[in-house]
Short mmCIF file of C-alpha atoms in Angstrom, two decimals:
data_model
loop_
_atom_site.label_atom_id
_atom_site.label_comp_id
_atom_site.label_asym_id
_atom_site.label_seq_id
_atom_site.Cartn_x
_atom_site.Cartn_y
_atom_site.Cartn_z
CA UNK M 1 80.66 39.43 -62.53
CA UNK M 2 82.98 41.65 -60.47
CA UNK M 3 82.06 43.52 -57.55
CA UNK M 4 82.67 46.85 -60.03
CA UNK M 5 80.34 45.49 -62.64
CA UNK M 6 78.14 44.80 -60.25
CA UNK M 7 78.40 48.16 -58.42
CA UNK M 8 77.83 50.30 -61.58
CA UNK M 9 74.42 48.42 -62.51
CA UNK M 10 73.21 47.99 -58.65
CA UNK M 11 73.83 51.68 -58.65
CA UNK M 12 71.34 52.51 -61.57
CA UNK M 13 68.56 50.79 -59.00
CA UNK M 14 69.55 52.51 -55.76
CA UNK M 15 71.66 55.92 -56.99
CA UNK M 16 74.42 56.08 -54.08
CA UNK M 17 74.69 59.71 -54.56
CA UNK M 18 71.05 60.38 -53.42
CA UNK M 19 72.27 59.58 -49.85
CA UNK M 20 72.66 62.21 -47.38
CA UNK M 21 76.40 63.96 -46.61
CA UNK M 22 76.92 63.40 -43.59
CA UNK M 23 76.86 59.60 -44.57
CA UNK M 24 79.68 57.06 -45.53
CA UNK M 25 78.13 55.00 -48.56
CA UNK M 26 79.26 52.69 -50.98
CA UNK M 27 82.17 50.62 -51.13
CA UNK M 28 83.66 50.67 -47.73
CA UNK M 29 86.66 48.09 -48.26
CA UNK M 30 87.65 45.12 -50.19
CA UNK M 31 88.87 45.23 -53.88
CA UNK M 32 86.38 46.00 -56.64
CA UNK M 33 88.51 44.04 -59.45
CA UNK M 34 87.10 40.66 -57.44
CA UNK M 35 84.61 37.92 -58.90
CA UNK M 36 81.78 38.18 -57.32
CA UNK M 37 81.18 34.31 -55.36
CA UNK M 38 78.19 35.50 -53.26
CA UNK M 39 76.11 38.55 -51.83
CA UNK M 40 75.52 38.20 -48.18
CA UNK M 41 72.74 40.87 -47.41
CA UNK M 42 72.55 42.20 -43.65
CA UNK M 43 71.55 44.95 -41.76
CA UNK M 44 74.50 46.05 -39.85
CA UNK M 45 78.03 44.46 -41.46
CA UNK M 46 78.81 42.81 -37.78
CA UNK M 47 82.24 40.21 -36.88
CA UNK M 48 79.38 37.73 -37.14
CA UNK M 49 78.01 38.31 -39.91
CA UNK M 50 81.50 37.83 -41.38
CA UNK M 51 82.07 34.77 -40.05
CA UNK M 52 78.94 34.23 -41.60
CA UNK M 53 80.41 35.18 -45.12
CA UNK M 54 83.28 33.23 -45.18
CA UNK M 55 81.35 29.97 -43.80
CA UNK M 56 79.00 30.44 -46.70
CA UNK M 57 82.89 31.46 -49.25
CA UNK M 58 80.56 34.83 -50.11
CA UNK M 59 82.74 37.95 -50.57
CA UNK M 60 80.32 40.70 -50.71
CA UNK M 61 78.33 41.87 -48.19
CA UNK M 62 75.06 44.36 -48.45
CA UNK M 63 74.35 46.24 -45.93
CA UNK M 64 71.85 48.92 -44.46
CA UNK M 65 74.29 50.52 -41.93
CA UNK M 66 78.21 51.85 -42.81
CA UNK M 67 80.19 49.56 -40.51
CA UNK M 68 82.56 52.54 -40.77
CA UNK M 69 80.91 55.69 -40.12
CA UNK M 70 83.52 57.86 -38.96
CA UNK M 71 87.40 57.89 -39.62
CA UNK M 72 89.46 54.72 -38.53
CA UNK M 73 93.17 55.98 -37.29
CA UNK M 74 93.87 52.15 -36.93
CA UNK M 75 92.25 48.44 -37.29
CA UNK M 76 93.79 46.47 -34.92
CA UNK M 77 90.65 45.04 -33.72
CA UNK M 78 90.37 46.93 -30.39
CA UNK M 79 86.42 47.49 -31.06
CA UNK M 80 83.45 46.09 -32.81
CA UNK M 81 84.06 48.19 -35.82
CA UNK M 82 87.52 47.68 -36.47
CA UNK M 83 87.36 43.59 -35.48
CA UNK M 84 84.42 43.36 -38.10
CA UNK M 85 86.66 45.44 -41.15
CA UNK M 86 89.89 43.55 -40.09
CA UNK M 87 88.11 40.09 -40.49
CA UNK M 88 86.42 40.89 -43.93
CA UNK M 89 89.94 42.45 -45.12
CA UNK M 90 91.61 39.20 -44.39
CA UNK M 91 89.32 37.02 -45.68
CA UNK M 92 89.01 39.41 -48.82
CA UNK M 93 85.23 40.11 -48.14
CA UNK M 94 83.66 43.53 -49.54
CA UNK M 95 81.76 45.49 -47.46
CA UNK M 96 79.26 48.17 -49.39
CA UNK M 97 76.66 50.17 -47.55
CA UNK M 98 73.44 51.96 -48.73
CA UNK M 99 71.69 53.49 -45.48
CA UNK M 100 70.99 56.75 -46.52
CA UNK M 101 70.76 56.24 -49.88
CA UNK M 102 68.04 53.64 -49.57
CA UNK M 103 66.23 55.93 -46.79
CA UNK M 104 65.74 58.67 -49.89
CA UNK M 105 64.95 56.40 -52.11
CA UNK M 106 61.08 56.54 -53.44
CA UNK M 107 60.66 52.49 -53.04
CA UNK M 108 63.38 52.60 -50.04
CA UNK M 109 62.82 52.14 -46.57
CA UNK M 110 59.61 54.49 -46.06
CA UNK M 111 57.43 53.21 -48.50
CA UNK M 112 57.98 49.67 -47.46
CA UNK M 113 56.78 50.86 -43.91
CA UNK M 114 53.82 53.07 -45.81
CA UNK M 115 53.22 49.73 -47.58
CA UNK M 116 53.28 47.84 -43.97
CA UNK M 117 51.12 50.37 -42.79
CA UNK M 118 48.85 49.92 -45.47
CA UNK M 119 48.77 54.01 -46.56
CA UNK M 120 47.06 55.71 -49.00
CA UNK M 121 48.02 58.73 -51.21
CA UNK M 122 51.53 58.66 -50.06
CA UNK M 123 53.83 61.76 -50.69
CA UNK M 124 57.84 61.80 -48.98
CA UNK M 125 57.70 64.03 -46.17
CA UNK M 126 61.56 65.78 -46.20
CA UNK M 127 61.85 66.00 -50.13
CA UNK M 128 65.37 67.08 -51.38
CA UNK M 129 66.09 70.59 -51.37
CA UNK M 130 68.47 71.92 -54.44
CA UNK M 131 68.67 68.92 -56.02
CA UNK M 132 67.17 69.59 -59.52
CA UNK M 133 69.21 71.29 -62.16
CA UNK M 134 67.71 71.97 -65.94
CA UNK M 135 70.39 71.58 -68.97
CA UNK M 136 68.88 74.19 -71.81
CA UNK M 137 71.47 73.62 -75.07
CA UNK M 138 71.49 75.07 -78.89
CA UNK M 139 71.46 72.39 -81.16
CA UNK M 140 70.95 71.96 -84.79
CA UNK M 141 67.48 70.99 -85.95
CA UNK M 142 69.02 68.03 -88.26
CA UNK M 143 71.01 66.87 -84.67
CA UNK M 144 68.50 67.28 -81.84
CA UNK M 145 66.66 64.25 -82.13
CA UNK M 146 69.81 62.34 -81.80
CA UNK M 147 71.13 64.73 -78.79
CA UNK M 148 67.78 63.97 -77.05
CA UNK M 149 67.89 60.48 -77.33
CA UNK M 150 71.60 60.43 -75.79
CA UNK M 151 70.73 62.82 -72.80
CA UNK M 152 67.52 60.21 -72.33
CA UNK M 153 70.02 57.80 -72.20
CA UNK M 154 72.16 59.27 -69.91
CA UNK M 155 69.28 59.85 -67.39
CA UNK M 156 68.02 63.27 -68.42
CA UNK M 157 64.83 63.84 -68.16
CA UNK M 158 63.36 61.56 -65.82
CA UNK M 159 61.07 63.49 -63.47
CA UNK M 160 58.90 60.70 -60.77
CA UNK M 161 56.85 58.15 -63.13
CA UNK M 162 57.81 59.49 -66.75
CA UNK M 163 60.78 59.79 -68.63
CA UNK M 164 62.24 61.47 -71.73
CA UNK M 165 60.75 64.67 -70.54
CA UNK M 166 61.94 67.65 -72.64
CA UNK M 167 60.90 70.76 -74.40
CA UNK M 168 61.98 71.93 -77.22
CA UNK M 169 61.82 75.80 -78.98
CA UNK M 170 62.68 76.43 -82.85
CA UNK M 171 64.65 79.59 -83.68
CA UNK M 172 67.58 81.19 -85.09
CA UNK M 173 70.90 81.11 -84.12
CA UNK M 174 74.25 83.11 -85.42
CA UNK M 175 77.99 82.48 -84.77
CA UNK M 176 80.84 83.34 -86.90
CA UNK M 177 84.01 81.21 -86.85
CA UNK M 178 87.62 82.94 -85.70
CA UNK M 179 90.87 81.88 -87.21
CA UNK M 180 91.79 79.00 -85.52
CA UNK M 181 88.40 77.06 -85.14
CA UNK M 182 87.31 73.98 -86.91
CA UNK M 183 83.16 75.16 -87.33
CA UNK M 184 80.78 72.07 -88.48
CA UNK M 185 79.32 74.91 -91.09
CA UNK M 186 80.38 77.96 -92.20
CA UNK M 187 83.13 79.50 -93.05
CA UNK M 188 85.98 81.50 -91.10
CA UNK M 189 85.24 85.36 -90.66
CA UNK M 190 81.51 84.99 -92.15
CA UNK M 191 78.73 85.00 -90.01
CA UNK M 192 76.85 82.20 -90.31
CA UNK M 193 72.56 81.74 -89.99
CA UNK M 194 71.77 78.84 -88.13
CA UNK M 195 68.59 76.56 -88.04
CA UNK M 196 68.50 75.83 -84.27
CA UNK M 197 66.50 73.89 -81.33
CA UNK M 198 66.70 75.23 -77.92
CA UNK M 199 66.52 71.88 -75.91
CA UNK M 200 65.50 71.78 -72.13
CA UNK M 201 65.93 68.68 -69.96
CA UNK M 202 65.73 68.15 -65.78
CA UNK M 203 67.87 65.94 -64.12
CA UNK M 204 69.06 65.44 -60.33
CA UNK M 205 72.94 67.04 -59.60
CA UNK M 206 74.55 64.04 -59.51
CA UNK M 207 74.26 63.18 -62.67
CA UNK M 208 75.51 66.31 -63.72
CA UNK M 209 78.98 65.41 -65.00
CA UNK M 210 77.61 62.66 -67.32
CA UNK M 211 74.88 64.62 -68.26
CA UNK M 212 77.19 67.24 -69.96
CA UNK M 213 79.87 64.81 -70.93
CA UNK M 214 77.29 62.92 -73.40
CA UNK M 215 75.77 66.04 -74.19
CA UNK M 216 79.44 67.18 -75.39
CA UNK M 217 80.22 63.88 -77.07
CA UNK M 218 76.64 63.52 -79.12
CA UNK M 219 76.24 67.45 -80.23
CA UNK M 220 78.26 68.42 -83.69
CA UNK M 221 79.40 71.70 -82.94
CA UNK M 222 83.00 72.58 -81.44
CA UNK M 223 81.90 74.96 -79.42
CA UNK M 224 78.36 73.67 -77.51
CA UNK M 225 76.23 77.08 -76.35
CA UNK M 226 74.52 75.63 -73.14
CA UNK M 227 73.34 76.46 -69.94
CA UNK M 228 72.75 75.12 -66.49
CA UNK M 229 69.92 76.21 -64.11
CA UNK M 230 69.47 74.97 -60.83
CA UNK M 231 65.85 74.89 -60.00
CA UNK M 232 64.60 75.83 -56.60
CA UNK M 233 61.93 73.09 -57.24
CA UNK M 234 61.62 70.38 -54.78
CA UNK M 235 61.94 66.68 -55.36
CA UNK M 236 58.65 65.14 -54.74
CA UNK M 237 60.10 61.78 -55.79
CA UNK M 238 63.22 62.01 -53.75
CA UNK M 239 63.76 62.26 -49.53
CA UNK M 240 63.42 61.10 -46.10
CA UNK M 241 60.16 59.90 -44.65
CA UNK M 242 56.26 59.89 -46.00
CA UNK M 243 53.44 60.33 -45.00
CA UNK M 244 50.19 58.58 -46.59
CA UNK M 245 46.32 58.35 -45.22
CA UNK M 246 44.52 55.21 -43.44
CA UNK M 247 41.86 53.46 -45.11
CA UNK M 248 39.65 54.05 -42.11
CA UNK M 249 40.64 56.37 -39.09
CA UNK M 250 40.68 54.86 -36.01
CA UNK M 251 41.20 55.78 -32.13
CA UNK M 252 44.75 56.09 -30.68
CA UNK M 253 44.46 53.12 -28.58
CA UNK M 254 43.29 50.69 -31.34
CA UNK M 255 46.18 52.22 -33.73
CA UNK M 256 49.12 51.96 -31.21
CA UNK M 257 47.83 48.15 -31.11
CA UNK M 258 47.35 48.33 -34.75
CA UNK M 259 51.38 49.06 -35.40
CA UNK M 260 52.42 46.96 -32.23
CA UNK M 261 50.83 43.76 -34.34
CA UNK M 262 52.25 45.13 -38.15
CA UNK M 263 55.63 45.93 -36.37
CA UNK M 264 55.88 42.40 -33.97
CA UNK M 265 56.80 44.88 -30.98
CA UNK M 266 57.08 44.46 -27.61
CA UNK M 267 56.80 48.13 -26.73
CA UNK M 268 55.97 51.21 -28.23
CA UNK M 269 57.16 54.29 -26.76
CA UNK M 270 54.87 57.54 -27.46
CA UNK M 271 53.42 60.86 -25.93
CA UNK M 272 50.43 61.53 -24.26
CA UNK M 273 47.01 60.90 -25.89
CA UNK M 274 45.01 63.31 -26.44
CA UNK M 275 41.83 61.81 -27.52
CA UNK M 276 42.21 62.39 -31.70
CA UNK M 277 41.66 60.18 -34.68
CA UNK M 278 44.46 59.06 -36.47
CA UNK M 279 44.26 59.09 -40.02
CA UNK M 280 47.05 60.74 -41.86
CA UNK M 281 50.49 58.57 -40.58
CA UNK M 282 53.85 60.46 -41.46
CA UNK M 283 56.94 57.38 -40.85
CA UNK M 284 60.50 57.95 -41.16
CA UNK M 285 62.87 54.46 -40.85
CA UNK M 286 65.69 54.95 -38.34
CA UNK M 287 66.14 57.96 -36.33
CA UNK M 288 63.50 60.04 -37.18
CA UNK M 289 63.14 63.05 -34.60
CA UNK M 290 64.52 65.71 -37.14
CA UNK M 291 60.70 64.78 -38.95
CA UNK M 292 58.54 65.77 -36.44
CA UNK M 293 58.02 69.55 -37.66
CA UNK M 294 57.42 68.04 -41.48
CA UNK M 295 54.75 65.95 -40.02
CA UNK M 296 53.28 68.48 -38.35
CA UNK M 297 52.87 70.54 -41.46
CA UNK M 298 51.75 67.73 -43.21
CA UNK M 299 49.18 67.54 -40.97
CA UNK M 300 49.70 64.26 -39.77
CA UNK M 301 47.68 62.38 -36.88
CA UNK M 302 50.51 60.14 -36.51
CA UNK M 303 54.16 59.79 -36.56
CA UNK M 304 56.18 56.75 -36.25
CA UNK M 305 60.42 56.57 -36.23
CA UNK M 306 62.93 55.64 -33.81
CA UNK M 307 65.39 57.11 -31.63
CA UNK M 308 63.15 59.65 -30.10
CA UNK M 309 64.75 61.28 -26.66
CA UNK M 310 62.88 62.86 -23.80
CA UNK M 311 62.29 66.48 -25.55
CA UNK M 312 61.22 65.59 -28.49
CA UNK M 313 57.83 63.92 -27.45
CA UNK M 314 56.85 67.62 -26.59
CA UNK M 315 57.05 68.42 -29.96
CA UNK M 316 53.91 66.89 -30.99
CA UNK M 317 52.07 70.39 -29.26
CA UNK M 318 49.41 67.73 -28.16
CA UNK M 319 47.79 67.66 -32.45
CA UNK M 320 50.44 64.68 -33.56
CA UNK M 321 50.96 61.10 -31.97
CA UNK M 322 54.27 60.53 -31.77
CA UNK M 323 55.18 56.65 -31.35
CA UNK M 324 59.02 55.57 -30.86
CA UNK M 325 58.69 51.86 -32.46
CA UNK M 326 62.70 51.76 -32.28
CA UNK M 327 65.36 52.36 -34.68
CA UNK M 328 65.65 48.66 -35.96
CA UNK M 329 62.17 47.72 -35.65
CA UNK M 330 61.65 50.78 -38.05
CA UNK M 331 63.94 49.19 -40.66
CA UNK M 332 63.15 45.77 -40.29
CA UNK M 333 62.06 44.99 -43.44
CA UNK M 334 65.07 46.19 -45.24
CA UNK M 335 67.28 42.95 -45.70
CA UNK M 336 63.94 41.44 -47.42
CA UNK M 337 63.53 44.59 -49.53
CA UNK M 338 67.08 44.04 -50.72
CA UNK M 339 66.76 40.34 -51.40
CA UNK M 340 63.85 41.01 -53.38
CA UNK M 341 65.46 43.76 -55.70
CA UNK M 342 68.97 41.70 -55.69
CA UNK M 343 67.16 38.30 -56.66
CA UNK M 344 65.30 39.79 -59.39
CA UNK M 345 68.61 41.92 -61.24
CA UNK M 346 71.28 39.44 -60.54
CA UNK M 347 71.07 35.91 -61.27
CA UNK M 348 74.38 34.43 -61.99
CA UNK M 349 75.69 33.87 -58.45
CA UNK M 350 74.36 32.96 -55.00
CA UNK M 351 72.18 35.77 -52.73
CA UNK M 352 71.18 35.17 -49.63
CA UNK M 353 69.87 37.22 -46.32
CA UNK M 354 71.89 36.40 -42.97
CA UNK M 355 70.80 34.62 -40.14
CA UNK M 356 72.65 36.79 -37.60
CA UNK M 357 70.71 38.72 -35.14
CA UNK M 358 72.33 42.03 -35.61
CA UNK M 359 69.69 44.50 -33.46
CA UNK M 360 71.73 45.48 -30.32
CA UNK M 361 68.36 46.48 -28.25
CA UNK M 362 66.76 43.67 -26.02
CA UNK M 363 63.65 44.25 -24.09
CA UNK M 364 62.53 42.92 -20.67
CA UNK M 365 59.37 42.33 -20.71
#
C-alpha cells in the first residue's frame, strides 16, 4: 500500500479536516507515491524516534504532535525540529500528524480519558461551531432513490450514531429549456411539468466539495436546482473536551488520589478546595485552559487538562476543581489508541508503538 492509499482510507477513520486552524495536520514531509514498509506510531515525531524508524526500515511515522508547527525558513539542523525533519527526509521517512484532529474527534483523545475516568453520560464540552451545512436539491421522483444512495455514499447524512438521514418532500416542479440546452425531458421553448422530490441531507463543511460533486455526477438534469444552508446547529458529535458524570461522587481529596492512581502521576497541580463533591468531571487532553468557562456551564465539579498557568486557577470562582495533571500525562494514552485503530484497519505491513520516551517534563520528587 502507499502512504497515499493509505492516507485516503486512514482519513475516513480520523477526518483531518475536523482539526482546528490554527493547526498543521497531515502529511508533513516525505513522498506520498512510497510503499508503505512500516508505521512507527509516536507521540511527538522526535530525532529519536527517527533513528528509531530507520533501525526498525519503517518509513511512516504517526504522530500526535506536528513536528512542524510553524514555518521552517531553513533545515539545516540547528534545532530539535529541523534535526528531526532533516533525518526523516534523508532517510525517506514520512512524517503525518493528527493532534487536533484526533482531540475533536468523538472516540479521540477525550473519551479515552472519559473512558479512564470511568464517566457516565458523556457529552463534548467545546462542540464545533458552524460546522453543519444542509444540501436541499430538486430531483426527479424516478432518480432520487439513486441520488440518495450516492450522497449516502459520499458521507451525507451522517448525523452522531445514524446514517442515511434525509427527508424527502413530493411536489411539482417547472422549467422550460432555452436554445442552446440539452434538457433530459422536454422540449426547447415549452414549458415543461415536472414530477419532483425535494431532497434534504446534513453533512459537516468539509465534505462539501464532494458532497456536490457526486450530487452533480449522479442527478440527470443539466442544470441541478440546489441549495446550500449552513445551519447554526451545533455539533454534539464533534469538538474539544467532555464532560461525563461519576458513578458515585466522592470528596476532593479521595478524587485528586482517585486520578493521581488512573493517571500514574507524581503530582497534580490544582486550586484551592473548597469542600464540594465531585461528580460531574469535564477533561480536555493537552492544553486545556481555554475549557474552563465550558465546564463551568456545564456545571462541572471537576476539570482536568494540562498547561494551566497561574491565572487561570482563579477561574474556577471557588464551584469547579481545577486539576493540572500535565499536558502529556493528559494524552498518554494516545499512541495505544492509535495502535488499536491502526492494527485493526491495516494488516498488510508491520505497526508498531515506539519505545522512545518523548515527554520533555521530569519531576523531582
Amino acid at each position: 500500500m502507499k502512504i497515499k492509499e493509505f492516507i485516503k482510507e486512514f482519513e475516513q477513520i480520523i477526518p483531518i479536516r475536523q482539526a482546528e486552524d490554527f493547526d498543521n495536520v497531515g502529511l508533513l514531509c516525505g513522498s506520498p507515491d512510497r510503499d508503505i514498509s512500516g508505521i512507527l506510531i509516536a507521540h511527538d515525531a522526535l530525532e529519536s524516534v527517527v533513528d528509531e524508524s530507520v533501525g526498525k526500515n519503517y518509513n511512516l511515522i504517526l504522530c500526535f504532535h506536528p513536528i512542524i508547527f510553524s514555518g521552517l525558513k531553513s533545515i539545516t539542523g540547528k534545532n530539535y525540529v529541523e534535526r528531526a525533519v532533516l533525518k526523516a527526509l534523508e532517510n525517506k521517512i514520512a512524517i503525518y500528524a493528527i493532534h487536533t484532529a484526533f482531540d475533536n474527534d468523538y472516540f479521540g483523545v477525550n473519551y479515552k480519558i472519559c473512558e479512564v475516568l470511568g464517566l457516565k453520560n458523556q457529552n463534548v464540552l467545546v462542540p464545533k461551531h458552524n460546522q453543519l451545512k444542509k444540501l436541499e436539491v430538486y430531483v426527479p421522483v424516478d432518480s432520487a432513490e439513486k441520488l440518495k444512495n450516492a450522497l449516502f455514499e459520499a458521507g451525507a447524512g451522517n448525523i452522531g450514531f445514524y446514517d442515511q438521514c434525509s427527508f424527502s418532500i413530493n411536489g411539482n416542479g417547472t422549467f422550460r429549456p432555452l436554445e442552446g440546452s440539452n434538457p433530459v425531458t422536454g422540449s426547447h421553448n415549452e414549458r415543461e411539468n415536472a414530477n419532483e422530490v425535494l431532497l434534504s441531507v446534513i453533512f459537516e463543511d468539509y465534505k462539501k466539495h464532494q458532497i456536490l460533486f457526486v450530487m452533480k455526477q449522479n442527478h440527470p438534469y443539466e442544470e441541478v436546482a440546489y441549495q446550500l444552508i449552513s445551519l447554526e446547529n451545533e455539533n454534539q458529535y464533534t469538538g474539544l473536551g467532555r464532560f461525563g458524570d461519576l458513578e458515585i461522587e466522592m470528596d476532593e481529596i479521595n478524587f485528586l488520589k482517585f486520578v493521581k492512581e488512573k493517571f500514574n502521576l507524581n503530582v497534580i497541580r490544582h486550586n484551592n478546595l473548597i469542600q464540594k463533591k465531585i461528580k460531574r468531571v469535564g477533561v480536555l487532553g493537552g492544553s486545556g485552559a481555554s475549557g474552563i468557562k465550558s465546564a463551568l456551564s456545564a456545571k462541572c465539579d471537576a476539570y482536568l487538562t494540562g498547561d494551566v498557568k497561574y491565572h487561570d486557577f482563579f477561574s474556577g470562582e471557588d464551584k469547579m476543581l481545577i486539576c493540572d495533571i500535565g499536558h502529556f500525562e493528559s494524552e498518554q494514552f494516545v499512541t495505544q489508541q492509535l495502535f488499536e485503530i491502526l492494527s485493526e484497519k491495516f494488516t498488510t505491513f508491520a505497526i508498531a508503538k515506539t519505545t522512545k520516551k518523548t515527554n520533555p517534563v521530569n519531576y523531582f520528587i
